[in-house]
């Protein structure tokens, strides 16, 4: 009987365990992600202003912000979804997918979609995350379907 009770307690702890809220990671210390879009490697900036963990699915984060390419500025809303996590002694790697939908303002607005990799080092002495690196690799496709560009962004 004691073994069964201990087993049930252990199972319930795993079932109720929740992913820590890392929504501040996606805001990137209020700095934009920078990178390129298209074959001409045109500069793009993407800034996340709001990031909140989904209360029903702790692996999902709702985000909003804006994108900027030349003079094309567009607000967006979307999500980051964690699909896998790897941990070593002092390094963590988080894999996932993202989808960011810009407000529809014509030909130069669309949807960013792709995968992300978030790596960081854990300082045991200070118990803080250091050396964060986030990379977003994917595509941007216009709503009318006439434009489709590869994108690659990273945090600063």
Short mmCIF file of N, CA and C in Angstrom, two decimals:
data_model
loop_
_atom_site.label_atom_id
_atom_site.label_comp_id
_atom_site.label_asym_id
_atom_site.label_seq_id
_atom_site.Cartn_x
_atom_site.Cartn_y
_atom_site.Cartn_z
N UNK A 1 0.82 -1.20 0.00
CA UNK A 1 0.00 0.00 0.00
C UNK A 1 0.86 1.26 0.00
N UNK A 2 1.94 1.25 0.79
CA UNK A 2 2.82 2.42 0.84
C UNK A 2 3.49 2.65 -0.50
N UNK A 3 3.86 1.56 -1.18
CA UNK A 3 4.50 1.70 -2.49
C UNK A 3 3.55 2.31 -3.50
N UNK A 4 2.30 1.91 -3.46
CA UNK A 4 1.30 2.45 -4.38
C UNK A 4 1.08 3.93 -4.11
N UNK A 5 0.97 4.31 -2.84
CA UNK A 5 0.77 5.71 -2.47
C UNK A 5 1.97 6.56 -2.91
N UNK A 6 3.18 6.07 -2.68
CA UNK A 6 4.38 6.78 -3.09
C UNK A 6 4.41 6.93 -4.60
N UNK A 7 4.05 5.89 -5.33
CA UNK A 7 4.01 5.94 -6.79
C UNK A 7 3.00 6.98 -7.27
N UNK A 8 1.81 7.01 -6.67
CA UNK A 8 0.79 7.99 -7.06
C UNK A 8 1.24 9.42 -6.79
N UNK A 9 1.92 9.64 -5.68
CA UNK A 9 2.43 10.98 -5.38
C UNK A 9 3.48 11.38 -6.41
N UNK A 10 4.37 10.48 -6.75
CA UNK A 10 5.41 10.76 -7.73
C UNK A 10 4.80 11.08 -9.10
N UNK A 11 3.82 10.28 -9.52
CA UNK A 11 3.17 10.49 -10.81
C UNK A 11 2.44 11.83 -10.83
N UNK A 12 1.76 12.18 -9.74
CA UNK A 12 1.03 13.45 -9.71
C UNK A 12 1.98 14.63 -9.75
N UNK A 13 3.17 14.52 -9.16
CA UNK A 13 4.15 15.59 -9.23
C UNK A 13 4.61 15.82 -10.67
N UNK A 14 4.83 14.74 -11.41
CA UNK A 14 5.21 14.88 -12.81
C UNK A 14 4.07 15.46 -13.63
N UNK A 15 2.86 15.02 -13.36
CA UNK A 15 1.69 15.49 -14.12
C UNK A 15 1.43 16.97 -13.88
N UNK A 16 1.68 17.44 -12.66
CA UNK A 16 1.41 18.83 -12.33
C UNK A 16 2.61 19.74 -12.56
N UNK A 17 3.75 19.17 -12.91
CA UNK A 17 4.94 19.98 -13.16
C UNK A 17 4.68 20.90 -14.34
N UNK A 18 5.13 22.13 -14.22
CA UNK A 18 4.87 23.11 -15.26
C UNK A 18 6.18 23.69 -15.77
N UNK A 19 6.20 23.98 -17.05
CA UNK A 19 7.33 24.65 -17.66
C UNK A 19 7.47 26.02 -17.01
N UNK A 20 8.69 26.42 -16.62
CA UNK A 20 8.84 27.76 -16.04
C UNK A 20 8.46 28.82 -17.08
N UNK A 21 7.96 29.93 -16.61
CA UNK A 21 7.53 31.01 -17.49
C UNK A 21 8.77 31.76 -17.99
N UNK A 22 9.09 31.59 -19.27
CA UNK A 22 10.24 32.27 -19.85
C UNK A 22 9.79 33.33 -20.86
N UNK A 23 8.62 33.90 -20.64
CA UNK A 23 8.09 34.88 -21.58
C UNK A 23 9.02 36.08 -21.75
N UNK A 24 9.78 36.43 -20.73
CA UNK A 24 10.70 37.57 -20.87
C UNK A 24 11.81 37.28 -21.88
N UNK A 25 12.13 36.03 -22.12
CA UNK A 25 13.17 35.67 -23.09
C UNK A 25 12.80 36.18 -24.47
N UNK A 26 11.54 36.02 -24.88
CA UNK A 26 11.13 36.40 -26.24
C UNK A 26 11.16 37.91 -26.43
N UNK A 27 11.05 38.69 -25.34
CA UNK A 27 11.12 40.16 -25.45
C UNK A 27 12.55 40.63 -25.70
N UNK A 28 13.55 39.78 -25.48
CA UNK A 28 14.93 40.07 -25.85
C UNK A 28 15.45 41.38 -25.25
N UNK A 29 15.18 41.59 -23.98
CA UNK A 29 15.66 42.81 -23.29
C UNK A 29 15.27 44.09 -24.02
N UNK A 30 14.09 44.12 -24.60
CA UNK A 30 13.55 45.27 -25.34
C UNK A 30 14.36 45.63 -26.58
N UNK A 31 15.17 44.72 -27.06
CA UNK A 31 15.94 44.95 -28.28
C UNK A 31 15.31 44.17 -29.43
N UNK A 32 15.41 44.70 -30.65
CA UNK A 32 14.84 43.95 -31.79
C UNK A 32 15.73 42.79 -32.20
N UNK A 33 15.11 41.78 -32.78
CA UNK A 33 15.85 40.74 -33.47
C UNK A 33 16.25 41.36 -34.81
N UNK A 34 17.43 41.06 -35.31
CA UNK A 34 17.86 41.60 -36.59
C UNK A 34 18.25 40.45 -37.50
N UNK A 35 18.13 40.71 -38.79
CA UNK A 35 18.48 39.66 -39.74
C UNK A 35 18.23 40.08 -41.16
N UNK A 36 17.97 39.07 -41.98
CA UNK A 36 17.78 39.31 -43.40
C UNK A 36 16.50 38.64 -43.88
N UNK A 37 15.99 39.20 -44.99
CA UNK A 37 14.81 38.64 -45.64
C UNK A 37 15.08 38.65 -47.14
N UNK A 38 14.74 37.56 -47.80
CA UNK A 38 14.84 37.47 -49.26
C UNK A 38 16.21 37.14 -49.79
N UNK A 39 16.28 36.97 -51.12
CA UNK A 39 17.53 36.62 -51.81
C UNK A 39 18.54 37.77 -51.79
N UNK A 40 18.05 38.98 -51.69
CA UNK A 40 18.93 40.16 -51.67
C UNK A 40 19.46 40.44 -50.26
N UNK A 41 19.07 39.60 -49.30
CA UNK A 41 19.50 39.74 -47.90
C UNK A 41 19.22 41.14 -47.36
N UNK A 42 18.01 41.59 -47.61
CA UNK A 42 17.58 42.90 -47.13
C UNK A 42 17.45 42.86 -45.61
N UNK A 43 17.83 43.95 -44.95
CA UNK A 43 17.79 43.98 -43.49
C UNK A 43 16.34 44.00 -42.98
N UNK A 44 16.11 43.24 -41.92
CA UNK A 44 14.81 43.21 -41.27
C UNK A 44 15.01 43.30 -39.77
N UNK A 45 14.09 43.99 -39.12
CA UNK A 45 14.07 44.05 -37.66
C UNK A 45 12.70 43.59 -37.19
N UNK A 46 12.72 42.85 -36.11
CA UNK A 46 11.48 42.33 -35.55
C UNK A 46 11.56 42.52 -34.04
N UNK A 47 10.61 43.25 -33.47
CA UNK A 47 10.65 43.54 -32.03
C UNK A 47 9.41 42.97 -31.37
N UNK A 48 9.63 42.19 -30.30
CA UNK A 48 8.54 41.63 -29.51
C UNK A 48 8.33 42.55 -28.31
N UNK A 49 7.15 43.17 -28.24
CA UNK A 49 6.84 44.07 -27.13
C UNK A 49 6.11 43.37 -26.00
N UNK A 50 5.26 42.40 -26.34
CA UNK A 50 4.46 41.69 -25.35
C UNK A 50 4.66 40.19 -25.53
N UNK A 51 4.84 39.49 -24.42
CA UNK A 51 5.00 38.04 -24.45
C UNK A 51 4.35 37.47 -23.20
N UNK A 52 3.43 36.53 -23.39
CA UNK A 52 2.72 35.91 -22.27
C UNK A 52 2.64 34.41 -22.47
N UNK A 53 2.87 33.67 -21.39
CA UNK A 53 2.76 32.22 -21.43
C UNK A 53 1.28 31.84 -21.47
N UNK A 54 0.93 30.88 -22.33
CA UNK A 54 -0.43 30.37 -22.41
C UNK A 54 -0.73 29.61 -21.12
N UNK A 55 -1.79 29.97 -20.44
CA UNK A 55 -2.13 29.34 -19.16
C UNK A 55 -2.62 27.90 -19.33
N UNK A 56 -3.14 27.57 -20.52
CA UNK A 56 -3.65 26.22 -20.78
C UNK A 56 -2.58 25.30 -21.36
N UNK A 57 -1.55 25.89 -21.99
CA UNK A 57 -0.46 25.11 -22.58
C UNK A 57 0.84 25.84 -22.28
N UNK A 58 1.56 25.40 -21.27
CA UNK A 58 2.75 26.12 -20.81
C UNK A 58 3.92 26.06 -21.78
N UNK A 59 3.79 25.34 -22.89
CA UNK A 59 4.83 25.28 -23.92
C UNK A 59 4.60 26.34 -25.00
N UNK A 60 3.55 27.13 -24.86
CA UNK A 60 3.16 28.09 -25.88
C UNK A 60 3.18 29.50 -25.30
N UNK A 61 3.67 30.45 -26.11
CA UNK A 61 3.76 31.85 -25.70
C UNK A 61 3.10 32.72 -26.76
N UNK A 62 2.20 33.58 -26.32
CA UNK A 62 1.57 34.53 -27.22
C UNK A 62 2.42 35.80 -27.23
N UNK A 63 2.71 36.31 -28.43
CA UNK A 63 3.56 37.48 -28.56
C UNK A 63 2.92 38.50 -29.49
N UNK A 64 3.35 39.75 -29.34
CA UNK A 64 2.97 40.80 -30.29
C UNK A 64 4.10 41.82 -30.34
N UNK A 65 4.16 42.53 -31.45
CA UNK A 65 5.20 43.51 -31.64
C UNK A 65 5.11 44.10 -33.02
N UNK A 66 6.26 44.39 -33.64
CA UNK A 66 6.25 44.96 -34.98
C UNK A 66 7.45 44.47 -35.78
N UNK A 67 7.32 44.54 -37.09
CA UNK A 67 8.41 44.23 -38.01
C UNK A 67 8.72 45.48 -38.82
N UNK A 68 9.97 45.59 -39.25
CA UNK A 68 10.40 46.74 -40.03
C UNK A 68 11.37 46.28 -41.11
N UNK A 69 10.99 46.56 -42.38
CA UNK A 69 11.86 46.32 -43.53
C UNK A 69 11.82 47.60 -44.34
N UNK A 70 12.98 48.25 -44.49
CA UNK A 70 13.04 49.59 -45.12
C UNK A 70 12.06 50.51 -44.42
N UNK A 71 11.03 50.94 -45.14
CA UNK A 71 10.03 51.82 -44.54
C UNK A 71 8.71 51.09 -44.29
N UNK A 72 8.70 49.78 -44.55
CA UNK A 72 7.48 48.99 -44.31
C UNK A 72 7.44 48.55 -42.84
N UNK A 73 6.53 49.16 -42.11
CA UNK A 73 6.35 48.89 -40.69
C UNK A 73 5.01 48.19 -40.51
N UNK A 74 5.00 47.08 -39.78
CA UNK A 74 3.75 46.37 -39.57
C UNK A 74 3.71 45.77 -38.17
N UNK A 75 2.57 45.90 -37.52
CA UNK A 75 2.35 45.25 -36.24
C UNK A 75 2.06 43.78 -36.50
N UNK A 76 2.40 42.92 -35.54
CA UNK A 76 2.11 41.51 -35.68
C UNK A 76 1.65 40.92 -34.35
N UNK A 77 1.00 39.77 -34.46
CA UNK A 77 0.63 38.94 -33.31
C UNK A 77 0.92 37.51 -33.69
N UNK A 78 1.27 36.70 -32.71
CA UNK A 78 1.54 35.31 -33.03
C UNK A 78 1.92 34.51 -31.81
N UNK A 79 2.69 33.43 -32.07
CA UNK A 79 3.05 32.56 -30.96
C UNK A 79 4.37 31.86 -31.21
N UNK A 80 5.02 31.51 -30.11
CA UNK A 80 6.19 30.65 -30.07
C UNK A 80 5.74 29.37 -29.36
N UNK A 81 6.07 28.23 -29.91
CA UNK A 81 5.70 26.94 -29.30
C UNK A 81 6.96 26.11 -29.11
N UNK A 82 7.24 25.73 -27.87
CA UNK A 82 8.39 24.89 -27.56
C UNK A 82 8.05 23.45 -27.91
N UNK A 83 8.94 22.81 -28.69
CA UNK A 83 8.70 21.43 -29.09
C UNK A 83 9.68 20.44 -28.46
N UNK A 84 10.85 20.95 -28.04
CA UNK A 84 11.88 20.06 -27.49
C UNK A 84 12.83 20.86 -26.62
N UNK A 85 13.37 20.20 -25.59
CA UNK A 85 14.33 20.84 -24.70
C UNK A 85 15.46 19.86 -24.40
N UNK A 86 16.70 20.33 -24.54
CA UNK A 86 17.87 19.51 -24.21
C UNK A 86 18.66 20.24 -23.14
N UNK A 87 19.16 19.48 -22.16
CA UNK A 87 19.89 20.08 -21.07
C UNK A 87 21.19 19.32 -20.84
N UNK A 88 22.27 20.05 -20.67
CA UNK A 88 23.55 19.46 -20.29
C UNK A 88 23.94 20.07 -18.95
N UNK A 89 25.15 19.86 -18.52
CA UNK A 89 25.57 20.35 -17.20
C UNK A 89 25.34 21.85 -17.02
N UNK A 90 25.80 22.64 -17.97
CA UNK A 90 25.65 24.09 -17.81
C UNK A 90 25.11 24.79 -19.06
N UNK A 91 24.49 24.02 -19.96
CA UNK A 91 23.96 24.59 -21.19
C UNK A 91 22.59 24.02 -21.48
N UNK A 92 21.69 24.88 -21.91
CA UNK A 92 20.35 24.43 -22.30
C UNK A 92 20.06 24.82 -23.73
N UNK A 93 19.30 23.98 -24.42
CA UNK A 93 18.88 24.27 -25.79
C UNK A 93 17.38 24.02 -25.88
N UNK A 94 16.66 25.01 -26.37
CA UNK A 94 15.21 24.92 -26.54
C UNK A 94 14.91 25.03 -28.03
N UNK A 95 14.15 24.08 -28.54
CA UNK A 95 13.75 24.07 -29.95
C UNK A 95 12.26 24.34 -30.04
N UNK A 96 11.84 24.96 -31.12
CA UNK A 96 10.41 25.19 -31.29
C UNK A 96 10.06 25.78 -32.63
N UNK A 97 8.81 26.20 -32.72
CA UNK A 97 8.26 26.77 -33.94
C UNK A 97 7.60 28.10 -33.62
N UNK A 98 7.54 28.96 -34.61
CA UNK A 98 6.88 30.25 -34.42
C UNK A 98 6.00 30.57 -35.62
N UNK A 99 4.98 31.37 -35.37
CA UNK A 99 4.13 31.91 -36.42
C UNK A 99 3.69 33.30 -35.99
N UNK A 100 4.00 34.29 -36.83
CA UNK A 100 3.70 35.69 -36.52
C UNK A 100 2.94 36.29 -37.69
N UNK A 101 1.72 36.73 -37.44
CA UNK A 101 0.86 37.27 -38.50
C UNK A 101 0.83 38.80 -38.41
N UNK A 102 1.30 39.44 -39.47
CA UNK A 102 1.28 40.90 -39.53
C UNK A 102 -0.14 41.37 -39.82
N UNK A 103 -0.44 42.62 -39.40
CA UNK A 103 -1.74 43.18 -39.77
C UNK A 103 -1.76 43.34 -41.28
N UNK A 104 -2.90 43.10 -41.88
CA UNK A 104 -3.02 43.10 -43.33
C UNK A 104 -3.10 44.53 -43.85
N UNK A 105 -1.97 45.00 -44.39
CA UNK A 105 -1.90 46.37 -44.91
C UNK A 105 -1.53 46.38 -46.39
N UNK A 106 -1.83 45.30 -47.10
CA UNK A 106 -1.53 45.28 -48.53
C UNK A 106 -0.45 44.28 -48.89
N UNK A 107 0.19 44.54 -50.03
CA UNK A 107 1.13 43.60 -50.63
C UNK A 107 2.32 43.27 -49.74
N UNK A 108 2.75 44.20 -48.90
CA UNK A 108 3.95 43.99 -48.09
C UNK A 108 3.63 43.59 -46.66
N UNK A 109 2.58 42.83 -46.49
CA UNK A 109 2.27 42.26 -45.17
C UNK A 109 1.93 40.79 -45.36
N UNK A 110 2.27 40.02 -44.33
CA UNK A 110 2.06 38.58 -44.46
C UNK A 110 2.33 37.86 -43.15
N UNK A 111 2.79 36.62 -43.28
CA UNK A 111 2.99 35.75 -42.11
C UNK A 111 4.43 35.23 -42.08
N UNK A 112 5.06 35.39 -40.92
CA UNK A 112 6.36 34.78 -40.64
C UNK A 112 6.09 33.41 -40.04
N UNK A 113 6.80 32.41 -40.52
CA UNK A 113 6.60 31.05 -40.02
C UNK A 113 7.93 30.31 -40.10
N UNK A 114 8.26 29.58 -39.02
CA UNK A 114 9.50 28.84 -39.06
C UNK A 114 9.83 28.18 -37.74
N UNK A 115 11.13 27.93 -37.56
CA UNK A 115 11.62 27.25 -36.37
C UNK A 115 12.57 28.18 -35.62
N UNK A 116 12.68 27.96 -34.31
CA UNK A 116 13.63 28.73 -33.52
C UNK A 116 14.51 27.80 -32.70
N UNK A 117 15.68 28.32 -32.37
CA UNK A 117 16.61 27.65 -31.46
C UNK A 117 17.03 28.68 -30.43
N UNK A 118 16.87 28.33 -29.17
CA UNK A 118 17.27 29.21 -28.07
C UNK A 118 18.29 28.46 -27.23
N UNK A 119 19.53 28.97 -27.18
CA UNK A 119 20.57 28.35 -26.38
C UNK A 119 21.00 29.32 -25.29
N UNK A 120 21.39 28.76 -24.16
CA UNK A 120 21.83 29.60 -23.04
C UNK A 120 22.76 28.80 -22.14
N UNK A 121 23.53 29.51 -21.35
CA UNK A 121 24.40 28.88 -20.36
C UNK A 121 23.85 29.22 -18.98
N UNK A 122 23.97 28.27 -18.06
CA UNK A 122 23.48 28.44 -16.70
C UNK A 122 24.68 28.63 -15.78
N UNK A 123 24.73 29.79 -15.10
CA UNK A 123 25.80 30.07 -14.15
C UNK A 123 25.35 29.55 -12.78
N UNK A 124 26.01 28.51 -12.31
CA UNK A 124 25.62 27.90 -11.03
C UNK A 124 25.87 28.83 -9.85
N UNK A 125 26.92 29.64 -9.92
CA UNK A 125 27.25 30.54 -8.81
C UNK A 125 26.19 31.62 -8.62
N UNK A 126 25.84 32.29 -9.72
CA UNK A 126 24.85 33.37 -9.63
C UNK A 126 23.42 32.88 -9.82
N UNK A 127 23.29 31.63 -10.25
CA UNK A 127 21.99 31.03 -10.57
C UNK A 127 21.20 31.88 -11.56
N UNK A 128 21.90 32.31 -12.60
CA UNK A 128 21.27 33.12 -13.64
C UNK A 128 21.66 32.60 -15.01
N UNK A 129 20.82 32.93 -15.97
CA UNK A 129 21.08 32.58 -17.36
C UNK A 129 22.06 33.59 -17.95
N UNK A 130 23.03 33.07 -18.70
CA UNK A 130 24.00 33.92 -19.39
C UNK A 130 24.13 33.47 -20.84
N UNK A 131 24.73 34.32 -21.64
CA UNK A 131 25.05 33.99 -23.03
C UNK A 131 23.83 33.43 -23.77
N UNK A 132 22.76 34.19 -23.78
CA UNK A 132 21.55 33.77 -24.50
C UNK A 132 21.72 34.01 -26.00
N UNK A 133 21.29 33.05 -26.78
CA UNK A 133 21.32 33.19 -28.23
C UNK A 133 20.02 32.62 -28.78
N UNK A 134 19.31 33.45 -29.53
CA UNK A 134 18.04 33.03 -30.13
C UNK A 134 18.15 33.24 -31.64
N UNK A 135 17.78 32.22 -32.39
CA UNK A 135 17.79 32.32 -33.85
C UNK A 135 16.44 31.87 -34.39
N UNK A 136 15.87 32.68 -35.27
CA UNK A 136 14.59 32.38 -35.93
C UNK A 136 14.89 32.14 -37.41
N UNK A 137 14.57 30.95 -37.89
CA UNK A 137 14.84 30.59 -39.28
C UNK A 137 13.52 30.15 -39.92
N UNK A 138 13.15 30.83 -41.00
CA UNK A 138 11.88 30.45 -41.61
C UNK A 138 11.60 31.19 -42.90
N UNK A 139 10.32 31.49 -43.09
CA UNK A 139 9.85 32.16 -44.30
C UNK A 139 8.85 33.24 -43.94
N UNK A 140 8.74 34.19 -44.84
CA UNK A 140 7.68 35.19 -44.77
C UNK A 140 6.93 35.07 -46.07
N UNK A 141 5.60 34.97 -45.98
CA UNK A 141 4.77 34.87 -47.17
C UNK A 141 3.69 35.93 -47.11
N UNK A 142 3.55 36.68 -48.21
CA UNK A 142 2.53 37.73 -48.26
C UNK A 142 1.14 37.10 -48.27
N UNK A 143 0.18 37.85 -47.78
CA UNK A 143 -1.19 37.35 -47.71
C UNK A 143 -1.76 37.03 -49.08
N UNK A 144 -1.37 37.82 -50.09
CA UNK A 144 -1.91 37.55 -51.44
C UNK A 144 -1.16 36.42 -52.16
N UNK A 145 -0.09 35.90 -51.54
CA UNK A 145 0.63 34.77 -52.09
C UNK A 145 1.64 35.10 -53.18
N UNK A 146 1.81 36.38 -53.50
CA UNK A 146 2.72 36.74 -54.59
C UNK A 146 4.17 36.86 -54.14
N UNK A 147 4.42 37.03 -52.84
CA UNK A 147 5.77 37.16 -52.32
C UNK A 147 6.04 36.07 -51.29
N UNK A 148 7.21 35.46 -51.39
CA UNK A 148 7.59 34.39 -50.46
C UNK A 148 9.10 34.48 -50.28
N UNK A 149 9.56 34.86 -49.09
CA UNK A 149 10.98 35.07 -48.84
C UNK A 149 11.46 34.26 -47.64
N UNK A 150 12.71 33.82 -47.74
CA UNK A 150 13.37 33.18 -46.60
C UNK A 150 13.78 34.28 -45.61
N UNK A 151 13.68 33.95 -44.33
CA UNK A 151 14.08 34.90 -43.29
C UNK A 151 15.03 34.22 -42.32
N UNK A 152 15.91 35.02 -41.75
CA UNK A 152 16.84 34.54 -40.73
C UNK A 152 17.10 35.72 -39.80
N UNK A 153 16.72 35.53 -38.53
CA UNK A 153 16.87 36.59 -37.53
C UNK A 153 17.58 36.04 -36.30
N UNK A 154 18.22 36.93 -35.56
CA UNK A 154 18.83 36.53 -34.30
C UNK A 154 18.76 37.68 -33.31
N UNK A 155 18.90 37.34 -32.04
CA UNK A 155 18.90 38.39 -31.03
C UNK A 155 20.25 39.08 -31.02
N UNK A 156 20.28 40.27 -30.42
CA UNK A 156 21.52 41.07 -30.38
C UNK A 156 22.27 40.79 -29.10
#
